[in-house]
Coordinates of C-alpha atoms in Angstrom, one line a residue:
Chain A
X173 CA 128.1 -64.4 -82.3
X174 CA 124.8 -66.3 -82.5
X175 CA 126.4 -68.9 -85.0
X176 CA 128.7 -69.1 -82.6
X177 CA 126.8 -70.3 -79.8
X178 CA 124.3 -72.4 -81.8
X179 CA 127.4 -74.8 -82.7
X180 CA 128.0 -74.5 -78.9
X181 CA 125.0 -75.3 -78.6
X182 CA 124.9 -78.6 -80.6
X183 CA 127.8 -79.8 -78.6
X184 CA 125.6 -79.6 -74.9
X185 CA 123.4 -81.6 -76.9
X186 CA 125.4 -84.6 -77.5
X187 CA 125.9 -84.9 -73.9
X188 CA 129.3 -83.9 -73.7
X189 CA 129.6 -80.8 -71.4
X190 CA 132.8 -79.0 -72.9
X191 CA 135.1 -76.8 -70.4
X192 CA 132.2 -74.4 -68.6
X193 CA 133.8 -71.3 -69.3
X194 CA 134.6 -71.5 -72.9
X195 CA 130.4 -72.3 -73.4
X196 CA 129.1 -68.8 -74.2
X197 CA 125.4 -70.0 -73.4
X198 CA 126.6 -70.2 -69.6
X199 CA 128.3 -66.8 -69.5
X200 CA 125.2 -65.2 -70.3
X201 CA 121.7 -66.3 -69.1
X202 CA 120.0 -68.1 -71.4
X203 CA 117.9 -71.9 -70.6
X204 CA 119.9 -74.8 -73.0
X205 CA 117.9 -76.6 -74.9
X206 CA 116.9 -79.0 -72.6
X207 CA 116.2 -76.7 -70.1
X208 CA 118.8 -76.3 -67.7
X209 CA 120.2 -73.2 -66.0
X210 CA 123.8 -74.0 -66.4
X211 CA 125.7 -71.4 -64.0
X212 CA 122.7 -71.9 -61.6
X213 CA 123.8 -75.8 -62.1
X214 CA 127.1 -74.7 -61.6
X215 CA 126.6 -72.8 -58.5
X216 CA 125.5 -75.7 -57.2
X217 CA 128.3 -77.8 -57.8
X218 CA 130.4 -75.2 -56.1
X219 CA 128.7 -76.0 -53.0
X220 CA 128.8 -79.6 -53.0
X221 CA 132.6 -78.6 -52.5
X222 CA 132.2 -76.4 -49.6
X223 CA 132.1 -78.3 -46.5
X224 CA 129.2 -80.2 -44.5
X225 CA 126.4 -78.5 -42.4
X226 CA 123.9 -80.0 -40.6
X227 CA 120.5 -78.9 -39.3
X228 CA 117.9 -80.4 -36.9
X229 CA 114.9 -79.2 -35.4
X230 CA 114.0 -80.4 -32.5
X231 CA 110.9 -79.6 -30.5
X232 CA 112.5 -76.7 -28.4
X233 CA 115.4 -76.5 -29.8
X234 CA 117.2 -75.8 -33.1
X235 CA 120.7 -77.0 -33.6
X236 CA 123.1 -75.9 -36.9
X237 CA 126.1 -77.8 -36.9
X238 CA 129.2 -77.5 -39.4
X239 CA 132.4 -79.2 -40.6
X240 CA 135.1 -77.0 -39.4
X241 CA 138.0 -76.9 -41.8
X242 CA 141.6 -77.2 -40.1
X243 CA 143.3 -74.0 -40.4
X244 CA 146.9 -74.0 -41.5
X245 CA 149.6 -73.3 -38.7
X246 CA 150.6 -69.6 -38.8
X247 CA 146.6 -68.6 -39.4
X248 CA 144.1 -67.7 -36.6
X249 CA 141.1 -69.7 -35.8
X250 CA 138.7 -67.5 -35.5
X251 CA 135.7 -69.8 -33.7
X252 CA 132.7 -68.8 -36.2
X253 CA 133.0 -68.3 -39.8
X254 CA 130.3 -71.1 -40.7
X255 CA 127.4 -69.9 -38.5
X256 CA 126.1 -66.3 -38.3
X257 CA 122.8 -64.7 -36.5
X258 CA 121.1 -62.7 -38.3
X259 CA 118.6 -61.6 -35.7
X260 CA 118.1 -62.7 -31.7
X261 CA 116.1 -65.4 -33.1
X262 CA 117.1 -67.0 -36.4
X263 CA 120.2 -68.0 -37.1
X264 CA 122.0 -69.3 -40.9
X265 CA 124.4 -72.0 -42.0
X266 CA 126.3 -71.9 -44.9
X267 CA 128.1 -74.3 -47.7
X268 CA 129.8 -73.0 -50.5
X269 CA 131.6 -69.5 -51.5
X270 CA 132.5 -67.6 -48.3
X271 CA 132.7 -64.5 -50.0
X272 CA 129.2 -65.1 -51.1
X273 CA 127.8 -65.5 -47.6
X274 CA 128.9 -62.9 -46.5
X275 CA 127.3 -60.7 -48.7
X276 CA 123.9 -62.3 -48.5
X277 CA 124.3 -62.3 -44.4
X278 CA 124.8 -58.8 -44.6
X279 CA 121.7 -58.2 -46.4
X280 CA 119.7 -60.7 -44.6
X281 CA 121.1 -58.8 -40.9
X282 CA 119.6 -55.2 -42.5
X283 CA 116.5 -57.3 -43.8
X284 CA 115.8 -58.4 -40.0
X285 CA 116.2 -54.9 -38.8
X286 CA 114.4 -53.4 -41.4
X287 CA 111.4 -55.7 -40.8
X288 CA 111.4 -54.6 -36.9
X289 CA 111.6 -51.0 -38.0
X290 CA 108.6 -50.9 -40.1
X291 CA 106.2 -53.4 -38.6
X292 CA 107.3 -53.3 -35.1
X293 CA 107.6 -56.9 -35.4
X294 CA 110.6 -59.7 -35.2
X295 CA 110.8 -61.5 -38.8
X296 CA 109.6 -65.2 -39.0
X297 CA 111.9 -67.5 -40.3
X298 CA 109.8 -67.9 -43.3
X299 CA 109.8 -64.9 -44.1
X300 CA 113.8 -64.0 -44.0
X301 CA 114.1 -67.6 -45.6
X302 CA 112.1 -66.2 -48.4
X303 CA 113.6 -62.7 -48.5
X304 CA 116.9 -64.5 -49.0
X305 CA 115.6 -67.1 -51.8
X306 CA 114.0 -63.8 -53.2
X307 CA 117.5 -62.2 -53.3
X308 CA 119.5 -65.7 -55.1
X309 CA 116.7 -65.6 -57.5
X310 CA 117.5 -62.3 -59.0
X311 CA 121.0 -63.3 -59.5
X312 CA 119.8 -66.1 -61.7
X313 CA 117.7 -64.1 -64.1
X314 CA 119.7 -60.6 -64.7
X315 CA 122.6 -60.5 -67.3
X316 CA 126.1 -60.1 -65.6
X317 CA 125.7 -61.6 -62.9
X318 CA 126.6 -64.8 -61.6
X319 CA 124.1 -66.5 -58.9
X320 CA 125.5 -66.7 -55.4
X321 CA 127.4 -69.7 -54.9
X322 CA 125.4 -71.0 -51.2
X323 CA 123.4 -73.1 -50.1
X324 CA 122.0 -71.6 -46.7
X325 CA 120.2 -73.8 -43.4
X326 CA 118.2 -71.2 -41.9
X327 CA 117.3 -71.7 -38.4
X328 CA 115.4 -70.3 -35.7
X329 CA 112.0 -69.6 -33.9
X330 CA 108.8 -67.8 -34.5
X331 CA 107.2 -65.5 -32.0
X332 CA 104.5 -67.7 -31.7
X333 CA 107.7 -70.2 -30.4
X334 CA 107.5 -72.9 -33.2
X335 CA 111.0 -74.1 -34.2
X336 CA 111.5 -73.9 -37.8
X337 CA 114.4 -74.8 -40.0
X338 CA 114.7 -74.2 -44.0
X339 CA 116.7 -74.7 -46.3
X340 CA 117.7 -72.6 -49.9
X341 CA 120.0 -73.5 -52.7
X342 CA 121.8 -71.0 -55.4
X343 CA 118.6 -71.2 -57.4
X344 CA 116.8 -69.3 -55.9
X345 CA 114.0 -72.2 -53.7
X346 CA 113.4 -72.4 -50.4
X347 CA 111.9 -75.9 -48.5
X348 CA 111.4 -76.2 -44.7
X349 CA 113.1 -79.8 -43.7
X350 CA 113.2 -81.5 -40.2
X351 CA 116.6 -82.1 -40.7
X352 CA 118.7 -81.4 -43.6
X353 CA 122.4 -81.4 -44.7
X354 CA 124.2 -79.5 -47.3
X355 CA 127.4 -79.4 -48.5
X356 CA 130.3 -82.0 -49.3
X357 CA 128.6 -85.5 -48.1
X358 CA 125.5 -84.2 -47.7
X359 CA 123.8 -87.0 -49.3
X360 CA 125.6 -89.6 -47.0
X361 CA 124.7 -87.3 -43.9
X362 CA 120.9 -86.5 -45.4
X363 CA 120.5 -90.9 -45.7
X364 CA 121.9 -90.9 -42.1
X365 CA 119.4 -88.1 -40.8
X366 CA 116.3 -90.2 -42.8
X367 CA 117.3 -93.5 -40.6
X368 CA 117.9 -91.6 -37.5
X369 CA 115.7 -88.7 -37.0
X370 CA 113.0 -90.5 -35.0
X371 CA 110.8 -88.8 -32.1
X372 CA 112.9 -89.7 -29.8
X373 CA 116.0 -88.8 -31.1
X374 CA 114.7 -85.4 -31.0
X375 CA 112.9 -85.9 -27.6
X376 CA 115.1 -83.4 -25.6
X377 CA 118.0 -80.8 -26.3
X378 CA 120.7 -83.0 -25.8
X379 CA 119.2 -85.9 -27.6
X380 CA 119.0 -83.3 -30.8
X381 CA 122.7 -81.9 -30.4
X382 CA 123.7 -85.1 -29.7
X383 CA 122.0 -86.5 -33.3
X384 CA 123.4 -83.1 -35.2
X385 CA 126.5 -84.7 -34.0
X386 CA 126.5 -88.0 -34.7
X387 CA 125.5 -86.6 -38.0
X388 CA 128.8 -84.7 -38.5
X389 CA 131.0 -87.9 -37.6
X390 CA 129.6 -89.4 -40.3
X391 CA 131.6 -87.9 -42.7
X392 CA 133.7 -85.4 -39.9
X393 CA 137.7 -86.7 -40.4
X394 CA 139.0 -86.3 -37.3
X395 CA 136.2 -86.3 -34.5
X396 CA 135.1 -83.7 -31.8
X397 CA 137.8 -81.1 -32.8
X398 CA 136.7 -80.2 -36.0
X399 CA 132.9 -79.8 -35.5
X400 CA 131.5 -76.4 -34.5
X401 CA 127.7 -76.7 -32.9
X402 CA 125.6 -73.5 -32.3
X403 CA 121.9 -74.0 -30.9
X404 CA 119.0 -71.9 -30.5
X405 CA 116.9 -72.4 -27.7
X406 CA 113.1 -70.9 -27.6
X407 CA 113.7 -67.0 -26.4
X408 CA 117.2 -67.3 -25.8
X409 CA 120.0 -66.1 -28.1
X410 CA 121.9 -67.8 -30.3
X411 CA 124.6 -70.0 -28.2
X412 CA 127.7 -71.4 -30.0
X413 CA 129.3 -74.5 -27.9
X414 CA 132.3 -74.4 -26.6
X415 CA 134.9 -77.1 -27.7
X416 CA 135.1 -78.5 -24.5
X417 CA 131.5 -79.4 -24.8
X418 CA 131.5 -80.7 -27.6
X419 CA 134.8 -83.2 -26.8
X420 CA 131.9 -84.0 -23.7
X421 CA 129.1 -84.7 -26.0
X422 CA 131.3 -86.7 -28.8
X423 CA 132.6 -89.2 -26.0
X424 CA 129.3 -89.4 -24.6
X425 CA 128.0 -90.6 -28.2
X426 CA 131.5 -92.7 -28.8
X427 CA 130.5 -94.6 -25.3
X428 CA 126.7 -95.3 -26.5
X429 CA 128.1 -96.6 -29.5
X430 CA 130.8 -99.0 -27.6
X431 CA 127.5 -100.0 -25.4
X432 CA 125.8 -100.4 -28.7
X433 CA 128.2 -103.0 -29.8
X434 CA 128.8 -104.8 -26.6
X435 CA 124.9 -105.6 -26.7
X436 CA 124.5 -106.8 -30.4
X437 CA 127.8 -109.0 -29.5
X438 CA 125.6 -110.8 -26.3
X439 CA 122.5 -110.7 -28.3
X440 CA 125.0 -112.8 -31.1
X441 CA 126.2 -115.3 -28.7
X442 CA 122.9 -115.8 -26.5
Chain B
X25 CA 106.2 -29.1 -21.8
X26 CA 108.2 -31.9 -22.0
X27 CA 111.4 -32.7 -19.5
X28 CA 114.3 -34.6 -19.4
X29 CA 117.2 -35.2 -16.8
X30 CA 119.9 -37.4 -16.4
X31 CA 122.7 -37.7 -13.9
X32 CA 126.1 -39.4 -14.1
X33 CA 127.1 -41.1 -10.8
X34 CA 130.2 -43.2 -10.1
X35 CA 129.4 -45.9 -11.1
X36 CA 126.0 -45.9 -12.6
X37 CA 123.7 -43.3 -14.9
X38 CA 120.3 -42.0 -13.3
X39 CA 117.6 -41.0 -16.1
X40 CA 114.2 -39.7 -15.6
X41 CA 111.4 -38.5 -18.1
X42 CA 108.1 -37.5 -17.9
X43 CA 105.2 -39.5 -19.1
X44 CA 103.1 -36.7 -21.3
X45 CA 102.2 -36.8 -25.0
X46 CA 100.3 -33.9 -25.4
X47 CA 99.4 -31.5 -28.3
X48 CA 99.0 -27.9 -27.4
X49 CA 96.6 -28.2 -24.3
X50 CA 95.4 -31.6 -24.8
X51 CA 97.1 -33.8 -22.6
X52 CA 96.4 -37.2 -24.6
X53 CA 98.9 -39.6 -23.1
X54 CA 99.9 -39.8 -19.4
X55 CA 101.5 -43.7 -19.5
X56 CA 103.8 -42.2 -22.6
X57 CA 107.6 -43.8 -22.4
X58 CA 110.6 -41.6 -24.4
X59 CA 112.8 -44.0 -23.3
X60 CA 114.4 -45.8 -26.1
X61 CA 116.4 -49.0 -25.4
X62 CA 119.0 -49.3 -28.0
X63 CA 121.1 -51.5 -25.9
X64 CA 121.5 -54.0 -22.9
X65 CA 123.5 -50.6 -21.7
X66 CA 122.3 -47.9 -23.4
X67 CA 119.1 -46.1 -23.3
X68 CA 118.1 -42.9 -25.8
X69 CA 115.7 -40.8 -24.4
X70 CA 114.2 -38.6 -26.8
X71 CA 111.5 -35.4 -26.9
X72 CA 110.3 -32.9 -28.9
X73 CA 108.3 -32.6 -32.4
X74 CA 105.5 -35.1 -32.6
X75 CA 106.3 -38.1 -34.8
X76 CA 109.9 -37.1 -35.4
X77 CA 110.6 -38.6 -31.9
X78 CA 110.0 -42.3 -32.4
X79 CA 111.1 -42.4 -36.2
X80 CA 114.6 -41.0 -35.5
X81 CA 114.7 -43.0 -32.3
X82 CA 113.6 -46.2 -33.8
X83 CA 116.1 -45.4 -36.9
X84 CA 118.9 -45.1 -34.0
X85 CA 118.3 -48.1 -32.6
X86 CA 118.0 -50.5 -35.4
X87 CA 120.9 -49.6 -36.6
X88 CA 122.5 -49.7 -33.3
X89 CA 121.0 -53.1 -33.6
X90 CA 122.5 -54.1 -36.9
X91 CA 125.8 -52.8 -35.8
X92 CA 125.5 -55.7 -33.2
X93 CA 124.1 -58.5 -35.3
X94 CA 127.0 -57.9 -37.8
X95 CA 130.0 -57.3 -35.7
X96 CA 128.9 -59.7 -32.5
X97 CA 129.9 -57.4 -30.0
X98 CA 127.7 -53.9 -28.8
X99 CA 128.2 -50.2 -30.0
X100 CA 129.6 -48.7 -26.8
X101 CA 127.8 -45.5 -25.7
X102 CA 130.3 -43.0 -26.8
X103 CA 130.4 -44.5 -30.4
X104 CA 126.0 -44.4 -30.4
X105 CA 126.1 -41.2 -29.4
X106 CA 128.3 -39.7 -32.3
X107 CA 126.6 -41.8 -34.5
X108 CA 123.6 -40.9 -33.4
X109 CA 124.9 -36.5 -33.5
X110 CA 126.0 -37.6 -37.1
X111 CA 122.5 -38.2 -38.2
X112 CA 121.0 -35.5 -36.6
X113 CA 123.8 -33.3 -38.4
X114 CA 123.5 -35.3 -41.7
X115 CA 119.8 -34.6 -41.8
X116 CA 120.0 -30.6 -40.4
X117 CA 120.9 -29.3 -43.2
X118 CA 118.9 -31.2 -45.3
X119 CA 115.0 -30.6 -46.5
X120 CA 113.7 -32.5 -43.6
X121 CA 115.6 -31.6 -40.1
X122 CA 114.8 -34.1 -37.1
X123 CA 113.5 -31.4 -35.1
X124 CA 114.2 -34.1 -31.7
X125 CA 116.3 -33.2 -28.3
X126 CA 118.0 -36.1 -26.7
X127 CA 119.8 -37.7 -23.8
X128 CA 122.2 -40.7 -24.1
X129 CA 122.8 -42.5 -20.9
X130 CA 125.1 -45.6 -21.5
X131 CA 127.6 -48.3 -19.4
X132 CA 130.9 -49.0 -21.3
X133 CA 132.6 -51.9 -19.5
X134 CA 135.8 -50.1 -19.7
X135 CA 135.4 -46.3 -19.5
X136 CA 132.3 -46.3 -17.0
X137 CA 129.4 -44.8 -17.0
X138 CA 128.3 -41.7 -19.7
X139 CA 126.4 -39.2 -19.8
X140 CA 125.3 -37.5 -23.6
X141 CA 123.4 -34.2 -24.3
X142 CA 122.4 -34.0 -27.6
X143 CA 120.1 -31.1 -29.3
X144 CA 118.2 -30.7 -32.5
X145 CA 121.1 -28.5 -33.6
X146 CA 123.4 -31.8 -33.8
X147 CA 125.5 -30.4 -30.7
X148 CA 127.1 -33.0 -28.7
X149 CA 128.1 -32.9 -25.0
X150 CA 129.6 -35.4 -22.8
X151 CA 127.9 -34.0 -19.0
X152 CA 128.1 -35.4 -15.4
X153 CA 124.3 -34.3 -15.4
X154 CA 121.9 -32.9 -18.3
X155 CA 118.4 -32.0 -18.7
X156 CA 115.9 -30.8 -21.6
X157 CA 113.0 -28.8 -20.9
X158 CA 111.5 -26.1 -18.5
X159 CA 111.3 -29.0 -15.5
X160 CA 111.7 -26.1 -12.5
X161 CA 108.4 -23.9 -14.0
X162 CA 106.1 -26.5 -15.7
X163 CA 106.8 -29.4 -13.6
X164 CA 103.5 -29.0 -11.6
X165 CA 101.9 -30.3 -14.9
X166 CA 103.7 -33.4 -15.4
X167 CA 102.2 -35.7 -13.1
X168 CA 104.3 -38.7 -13.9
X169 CA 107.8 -39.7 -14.6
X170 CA 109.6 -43.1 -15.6
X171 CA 113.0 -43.3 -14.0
X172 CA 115.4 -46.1 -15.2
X173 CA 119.3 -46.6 -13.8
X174 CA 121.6 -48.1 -16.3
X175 CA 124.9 -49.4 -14.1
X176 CA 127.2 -52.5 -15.4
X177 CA 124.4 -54.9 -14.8
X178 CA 122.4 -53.1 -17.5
X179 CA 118.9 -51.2 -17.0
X180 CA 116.8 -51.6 -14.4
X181 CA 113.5 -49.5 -14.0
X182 CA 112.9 -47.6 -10.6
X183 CA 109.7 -46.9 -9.3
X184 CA 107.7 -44.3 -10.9
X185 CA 107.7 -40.8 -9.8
X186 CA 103.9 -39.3 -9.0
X187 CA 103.3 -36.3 -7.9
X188 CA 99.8 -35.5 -6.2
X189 CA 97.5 -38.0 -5.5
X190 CA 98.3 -41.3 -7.4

């Protein structure tokens, strides 16, 4: 066996990465040579396919939007799949394994009531953020098991009201971001946050949601009817907006962008 | 001694419970709420042995809590109050028996309002009107009660009850 895997070994080396699951150094855990983690590696990849979410924080409000993929014909759209509370006041997004999410929601939802049971006290969105980064870290380090295939956006707001968002990855680390994207495009939607997440982008709710979704459209197919938007608003519930809302917002963005144009063209021919 | 009561009407539930923490003679607390909100709908209210009270409570309504984080919608008050006489029965005949006696007064947007006795014996009664205690002979010793209605715009607290001067 561990001749084996040392010739499997050499062959990571010479830069070519063979088919993943015939590499015995990735099926159990063990650093390659050069130090990488190759199923954490892996894991991420997996959520690079999952679809886009986006993540703002704004200065009283917290907006989580996603890529909603188009169902087929016969199924039911259920309208969130993408963005789940997990207490009153925090709220997750998700990119990668479904099946994954779920079972890290699950544990973050008991977490949050836990935490109120024995101190008394809501969580903070660090802290959750950290119990779940605490959670994909163990499933990098143990034999037989794989790490969970998600990235999470973890939004929400303190009891001391500061709006917080954060941001974990299959490895197990957790960063807080002002805005962030994850997911398939997320670098093109990340370099489009970077130019456009200015003070007063973020200067009132609207002005966020409307930026979350200008966001989306970067890389969004087919418009307003594939994005779903949920905000948080300080000490109010999660709220997940309705399509028709979000139809409003998107051709309330499309016109800016039409007035956009029309003034760069009379700037052009003054 | 402590006291409960609660009464169904038609369209709303009417709780009310005294406002004592004592131990033996010592009257420690008389601001003391055994009210326990588990939901916008559903109160718990919950007396008897010293501690057991607010850990079985607050056990109750986390969960009830958690029940509504993961499914989106709220436990209705017949399903908390079975789940709530399935603890009490899980744990009876175990080494450590909540010793607790309860009332669960809920709204369900379909069937109305409810009414739940519930004793530290895991017995479970659906009642137009339920109390706990020895109200009619002790009563002159309990100088305050909180009284809360729960109808289908949720609770609302009603004006506390003093007897004597105030």
């Amino acid at each position: 066996m561990r001749t084996m895997m040392c010739s499997r070994l050499d062959e990571e080396q010479s830069g070519h990465r063979t088919h993943p699951h015939l590499l015995l150094s990735t099926i159990f855990f063990f650093f390659s040579p050069d130090g990488h983690l190759f199923q954490v590696e892996y894991a991420q990849e997996a959520v690079k396919k999952g679809s886009t979410a986006v993540g703002i924080r704004g200065k009283d409000i917290v907006v989580l939007g996603v890529e909603k993929k188009s169902v087929a014909k016969l199924q039911e759209e259920r309208t969130v799949r993408k963005i789940c509370a997990l207490d009153e006041h925090v709220c997750m997004a998700f990119a990668g394994l479904t099946a994954d999410a779920r079972i890290v929601i699950n544990r973050a939802r008991v977490e949050c009531q836990s935490h109120r049971l024995t101190v008394e006290d809501p969580v903070t969105v660090e802290y959750i953020t950290r119990y779940i980064a605490t959670l994909k870290q163990r499933y990098t380090q143990s034999n037989g098991r794989r790490p969970f295939g998600i990235s999470a956006l973890i939004v929400g707001f303190d009891y001391d009201g500061t709006p917080r968002l954060y941001q974990t990855d299959p490895s197990g680390t957790y960063h807080a971001w002002k805005a962030n994207a994850i997911g398939r495009s997320a670098k093109t939607v990340r370099e489009f946050l970077e130019k456009n997440y200015t003070e007063e982008a973020i200067a009132g709710d609207n002005e966020a949601i409307k930026l979350a979704i200008k966001a989306l459209l970067e890389v969004v197919q087919s418009g307003g009817k594939n994005i779903e938007l949920a905000v948080i608003r300080r000490n109010q519930p999660l709220k997940i907006l309705e399509s028709k809302e979000i139809e409003t917002l998107v051709t309330e963005i499309e016109k800016e962008k039409e007035e956009e144009a029309e003034k760069k063209k009379q700037k052009k021919s003054t | 001694m402590e006291y409960l009561i609660g009464i169904q009407g038609q369209d709303f539930v009417l709780v009310a419970a005294d406002n004592v923490a004592a131990s033996s003679i010592i009257q420690m607390k008389h601001d003391y709420d055994k009210m326990f909100k588990l939901s916008e709908k559903i109160l718990l209210l919950c007396v008897g042995e010293a501690g057991d009270t607010v850990q079985f409570a607050e056990y109750i309504q986390k969960n009830v809590q958690l029940y509504k984080m993961r499914n989106g919608y709220e436990l209705s008050p017949a399903a908390a109050a079975n789940f709530t006489r399935k603890n009490l029965a899980d744990y009876l005949r175990s080494r450590t028996p909540y010793h607790v006696n309860l009332l669960l007064a809920g709204y369900d947007d379909t069937d109305g309002p409810g009414l739940y006795y519930m004793d530290h014996l895991s017995s479970l009664a659906k009642a137009p009107f339920a109390a706990h205690g020895y109200g009619k002979r002790f009563i002159l010793n309990l100088p305050s009660f909180t009284v809360r209605l729960i109808d289908k715009e949720g609770i609302h607290d009603l004006e506390k009850l003093t007897l004597g001067a105030k």
